[in-house]
mmCIF file with all atom_site columns, C-alpha atoms in Angstrom:
data_model
loop_
_atom_site.group_PDB
_atom_site.id
_atom_site.type_symbol
_atom_site.label_atom_id
_atom_site.label_alt_id
_atom_site.label_comp_id
_atom_site.label_asym_id
_atom_site.label_entity_id
_atom_site.label_seq_id
_atom_site.pdbx_PDB_ins_code
_atom_site.Cartn_x
_atom_site.Cartn_y
_atom_site.Cartn_z
_atom_site.occupancy
_atom_site.B_iso_or_equiv
_atom_site.pdbx_formal_charge
_atom_site.auth_seq_id
_atom_site.auth_comp_id
_atom_site.auth_asym_id
_atom_site.auth_atom_id
_atom_site.pdbx_PDB_model_num
ATOM 1  C CA . MET A 1 1  ? -22.779 89.237 46.702 1.00 0.00 ? 10 MET A CA 1
ATOM 2  C CA . LEU A 1 2  ? -20.230 86.564 47.581 1.00 0.00 ? 11 LEU A CA 1
ATOM 3  C CA . ILE A 1 3  ? -20.554 87.189 51.322 1.00 0.00 ? 12 ILE A CA 1
ATOM 4  C CA . ARG A 1 4  ? -24.336 87.017 50.960 1.00 0.00 ? 13 ARG A CA 1
ATOM 5  C CA . LYS A 1 5  ? -24.112 83.644 49.195 1.00 0.00 ? 14 LYS A CA 1
ATOM 6  C CA . PHE A 1 6  ? -21.730 82.224 51.804 1.00 0.00 ? 15 PHE A CA 1
ATOM 7  C CA . THR A 1 7  ? -23.929 83.475 54.647 1.00 0.00 ? 16 THR A CA 1
ATOM 8  C CA . HIS A 1 8  ? -27.027 81.966 53.044 1.00 0.00 ? 17 HIS A CA 1
ATOM 9  C CA . ALA A 1 9  ? -25.212 78.667 52.455 1.00 0.00 ? 18 ALA A CA 1
ATOM 10 C CA . MET A 1 10 ? -23.988 78.502 56.047 1.00 0.00 ? 19 MET A CA 1
ATOM 11 C CA . PHE A 1 11 ? -27.500 79.067 57.367 1.00 0.00 ? 20 PHE A CA 1
ATOM 12 C CA . ALA A 1 12 ? -28.712 76.307 55.026 1.00 0.00 ? 21 ALA A CA 1
ATOM 13 C CA . VAL A 1 13 ? -26.031 73.961 56.387 1.00 0.00 ? 22 VAL A CA 1
ATOM 14 C CA . LEU A 1 14 ? -27.055 74.794 59.952 1.00 0.00 ? 23 LEU A CA 1
ATOM 15 C CA . ARG A 1 15 ? -30.718 74.138 59.106 1.00 0.00 ? 24 ARG A CA 1
ATOM 16 C CA . ALA A 1 16 ? -29.817 70.832 57.418 1.00 0.00 ? 25 ALA A CA 1
ATOM 17 C CA . SER A 1 17 ? -27.892 69.799 60.550 1.00 0.00 ? 26 SER A CA 1
ATOM 18 C CA . LYS A 1 18 ? -31.037 70.532 62.578 1.00 0.00 ? 27 LYS A CA 1
ATOM 19 C CA . TRP A 1 19 ? -29.244 73.521 64.117 1.00 0.00 ? 28 TRP A CA 1
ATOM 20 C CA . SER A 1 20 ? -26.469 71.379 65.603 1.00 0.00 ? 29 SER A CA 1
ATOM 21 C CA . GLU A 1 21 ? -25.040 73.005 68.734 1.00 0.00 ? 30 GLU A CA 1
ATOM 22 C CA . ALA A 1 22 ? -21.461 72.046 67.865 1.00 0.00 ? 31 ALA A CA 1
ATOM 23 C CA . LEU A 1 23 ? -21.657 73.402 64.329 1.00 0.00 ? 32 LEU A CA 1
ATOM 24 C CA . LEU A 1 24 ? -23.496 76.533 65.451 1.00 0.00 ? 33 LEU A CA 1
ATOM 25 C CA . SER A 1 25 ? -20.875 77.175 68.113 1.00 0.00 ? 34 SER A CA 1
ATOM 26 C CA . ARG A 1 26 ? -17.999 76.806 65.630 1.00 0.00 ? 35 ARG A CA 1
ATOM 27 C CA . TYR A 1 27 ? -19.666 79.137 63.120 1.00 0.00 ? 36 TYR A CA 1
ATOM 28 C CA . MET A 1 28 ? -20.513 81.801 65.681 1.00 0.00 ? 37 MET A CA 1
ATOM 29 C CA . ASP A 1 29 ? -17.014 81.652 67.207 1.00 0.00 ? 38 ASP A CA 1
ATOM 30 C CA . PHE A 1 30 ? -15.523 82.170 63.748 1.00 0.00 ? 39 PHE A CA 1
ATOM 31 C CA . LEU A 1 31 ? -17.803 85.106 62.978 1.00 0.00 ? 40 LEU A CA 1
ATOM 32 C CA . ARG A 1 32 ? -17.125 86.748 66.311 1.00 0.00 ? 41 ARG A CA 1
ATOM 33 C CA . ASP A 1 33 ? -13.357 86.222 66.347 1.00 0.00 ? 42 ASP A CA 1
ATOM 34 C CA . HIS A 1 34 ? -12.504 86.789 62.683 1.00 0.00 ? 43 HIS A CA 1
ATOM 35 C CA . VAL A 1 35 ? -15.220 88.940 61.132 1.00 0.00 ? 44 VAL A CA 1
ATOM 36 C CA . LEU A 1 36 ? -17.169 90.978 63.665 1.00 0.00 ? 45 LEU A CA 1
ATOM 37 C CA . LEU A 1 37 ? -14.530 91.503 66.355 1.00 0.00 ? 46 LEU A CA 1
ATOM 38 C CA . PRO A 1 38 ? -11.171 90.678 64.768 1.00 0.00 ? 47 PRO A CA 1
ATOM 39 C CA . THR A 1 39 ? -8.067  91.022 66.885 1.00 0.00 ? 48 THR A CA 1
ATOM 40 C CA . SER A 1 40 ? -5.970  92.179 63.930 1.00 0.00 ? 49 SER A CA 1
ATOM 41 C CA . ASP A 1 41 ? -6.323  95.388 61.902 1.00 0.00 ? 50 ASP A CA 1
ATOM 42 C CA . THR A 1 42 ? -9.939  96.389 62.507 1.00 0.00 ? 51 THR A CA 1
ATOM 43 C CA . TYR A 1 43 ? -10.049 99.122 59.862 1.00 0.00 ? 52 TYR A CA 1
ATOM 44 C CA . LEU A 1 44 ? -9.655  96.622 57.028 1.00 0.00 ? 53 LEU A CA 1
ATOM 45 C CA . ALA A 1 45 ? -12.310 94.299 58.404 1.00 0.00 ? 54 ALA A CA 1
ATOM 46 C CA . ALA A 1 46 ? -14.867 96.966 59.349 1.00 0.00 ? 55 ALA A CA 1
ATOM 47 C CA . GLY A 1 47 ? -16.462 97.025 55.899 1.00 0.00 ? 56 GLY A CA 1
ATOM 48 C CA . VAL A 1 48 ? -16.962 93.270 55.901 1.00 0.00 ? 57 VAL A CA 1
ATOM 49 C CA . ALA A 1 49 ? -18.474 93.389 59.380 1.00 0.00 ? 58 ALA A CA 1
ATOM 50 C CA . TYR A 1 50 ? -20.884 96.161 58.369 1.00 0.00 ? 59 TYR A CA 1
ATOM 51 C CA . HIS A 1 51 ? -21.891 94.274 55.241 1.00 0.00 ? 60 HIS A CA 1
ATOM 52 C CA . LEU A 1 52 ? -22.471 91.064 57.211 1.00 0.00 ? 61 LEU A CA 1
ATOM 53 C CA . ALA A 1 53 ? -24.571 92.953 59.747 1.00 0.00 ? 62 ALA A CA 1
ATOM 54 C CA . ASP A 1 54 ? -26.635 94.359 56.881 1.00 0.00 ? 63 ASP A CA 1
ATOM 55 C CA . ILE A 1 55 ? -27.384 91.011 55.185 1.00 0.00 ? 64 ILE A CA 1
ATOM 56 C CA . TYR A 1 56 ? -27.474 88.695 58.210 1.00 0.00 ? 65 TYR A CA 1
ATOM 57 C CA . LEU A 1 57 ? -31.171 88.813 59.127 1.00 0.00 ? 66 LEU A CA 1
ATOM 58 C CA . PRO A 1 58 ? -32.533 88.858 55.558 1.00 0.00 ? 67 PRO A CA 1
ATOM 59 C CA . GLU A 1 59 ? -30.465 85.752 54.731 1.00 0.00 ? 68 GLU A CA 1
ATOM 60 C CA . LEU A 1 60 ? -31.503 83.987 57.932 1.00 0.00 ? 69 LEU A CA 1
ATOM 61 C CA . LYS A 1 61 ? -35.138 84.763 57.128 1.00 0.00 ? 70 LYS A CA 1
ATOM 62 C CA . ALA A 1 62 ? -34.725 83.444 53.574 1.00 0.00 ? 71 ALA A CA 1
ATOM 63 C CA . VAL A 1 63 ? -33.289 80.143 54.811 1.00 0.00 ? 72 VAL A CA 1
ATOM 64 C CA . VAL A 1 64 ? -35.998 79.743 57.451 1.00 0.00 ? 73 VAL A CA 1
ATOM 65 C CA . VAL A 1 65 ? -38.733 80.424 54.885 1.00 0.00 ? 74 VAL A CA 1
ATOM 66 C CA . GLU A 1 66 ? -37.154 77.948 52.429 1.00 0.00 ? 75 GLU A CA 1
ATOM 67 C CA . GLY A 1 67 ? -37.232 75.268 55.095 1.00 0.00 ? 76 GLY A CA 1
ATOM 68 C CA . SER A 1 68 ? -40.539 76.271 56.656 1.00 0.00 ? 77 SER A CA 1
ATOM 69 C CA . GLY A 1 69 ? -41.803 72.700 56.402 1.00 0.00 ? 78 GLY A CA 1
ATOM 70 C CA . LYS A 1 70 ? -38.846 71.549 58.486 1.00 0.00 ? 79 LYS A CA 1
ATOM 71 C CA . GLY A 1 71 ? -39.774 73.453 61.647 1.00 0.00 ? 80 GLY A CA 1
ATOM 72 C CA . ALA A 1 72 ? -38.940 76.798 63.132 1.00 0.00 ? 81 ALA A CA 1
ATOM 73 C CA . VAL A 1 73 ? -35.627 77.940 64.518 1.00 0.00 ? 82 VAL A CA 1
ATOM 74 C CA . PRO A 1 74 ? -35.466 77.022 68.220 1.00 0.00 ? 83 PRO A CA 1
ATOM 75 C CA . GLY A 1 75 ? -35.308 79.997 70.564 1.00 0.00 ? 84 GLY A CA 1
ATOM 76 C CA . ALA A 1 76 ? -31.899 79.077 71.972 1.00 0.00 ? 85 ALA A CA 1
ATOM 77 C CA . VAL A 1 77 ? -30.474 78.816 68.450 1.00 0.00 ? 86 VAL A CA 1
ATOM 78 C CA . LEU A 1 78 ? -31.898 82.202 67.505 1.00 0.00 ? 87 LEU A CA 1
ATOM 79 C CA . LEU A 1 79 ? -30.327 83.760 70.576 1.00 0.00 ? 88 LEU A CA 1
ATOM 80 C CA . ALA A 1 80 ? -26.974 82.188 69.710 1.00 0.00 ? 89 ALA A CA 1
ATOM 81 C CA . LEU A 1 81 ? -27.226 83.466 66.131 1.00 0.00 ? 90 LEU A CA 1
ATOM 82 C CA . LEU A 1 82 ? -27.887 87.007 67.331 1.00 0.00 ? 91 LEU A CA 1
ATOM 83 C CA . ALA A 1 83 ? -25.456 87.036 70.284 1.00 0.00 ? 92 ALA A CA 1
ATOM 84 C CA . PRO A 1 84 ? -22.433 88.536 68.473 1.00 0.00 ? 93 PRO A CA 1
ATOM 85 C CA . PHE A 1 85 ? -24.467 91.561 67.436 1.00 0.00 ? 94 PHE A CA 1
#
């Protein structure tokens, strides 16, 4: 539940920043390098990566629906959000 809340909050921050390229890049680099494809012991991190993969799209959808009056997610941003998967 904690990972879900952090993921939701990060998507909300990205939406509030109007999907800032710099912030999006930093977040996606962190996810790729430390969660999804860590360079350290991958067995310990595999469960977290699987859980993130499971909740990622539902949380993104929830944040987009919450901010539906603020515009849709630009195509380039959506591609960047899905690139690590």
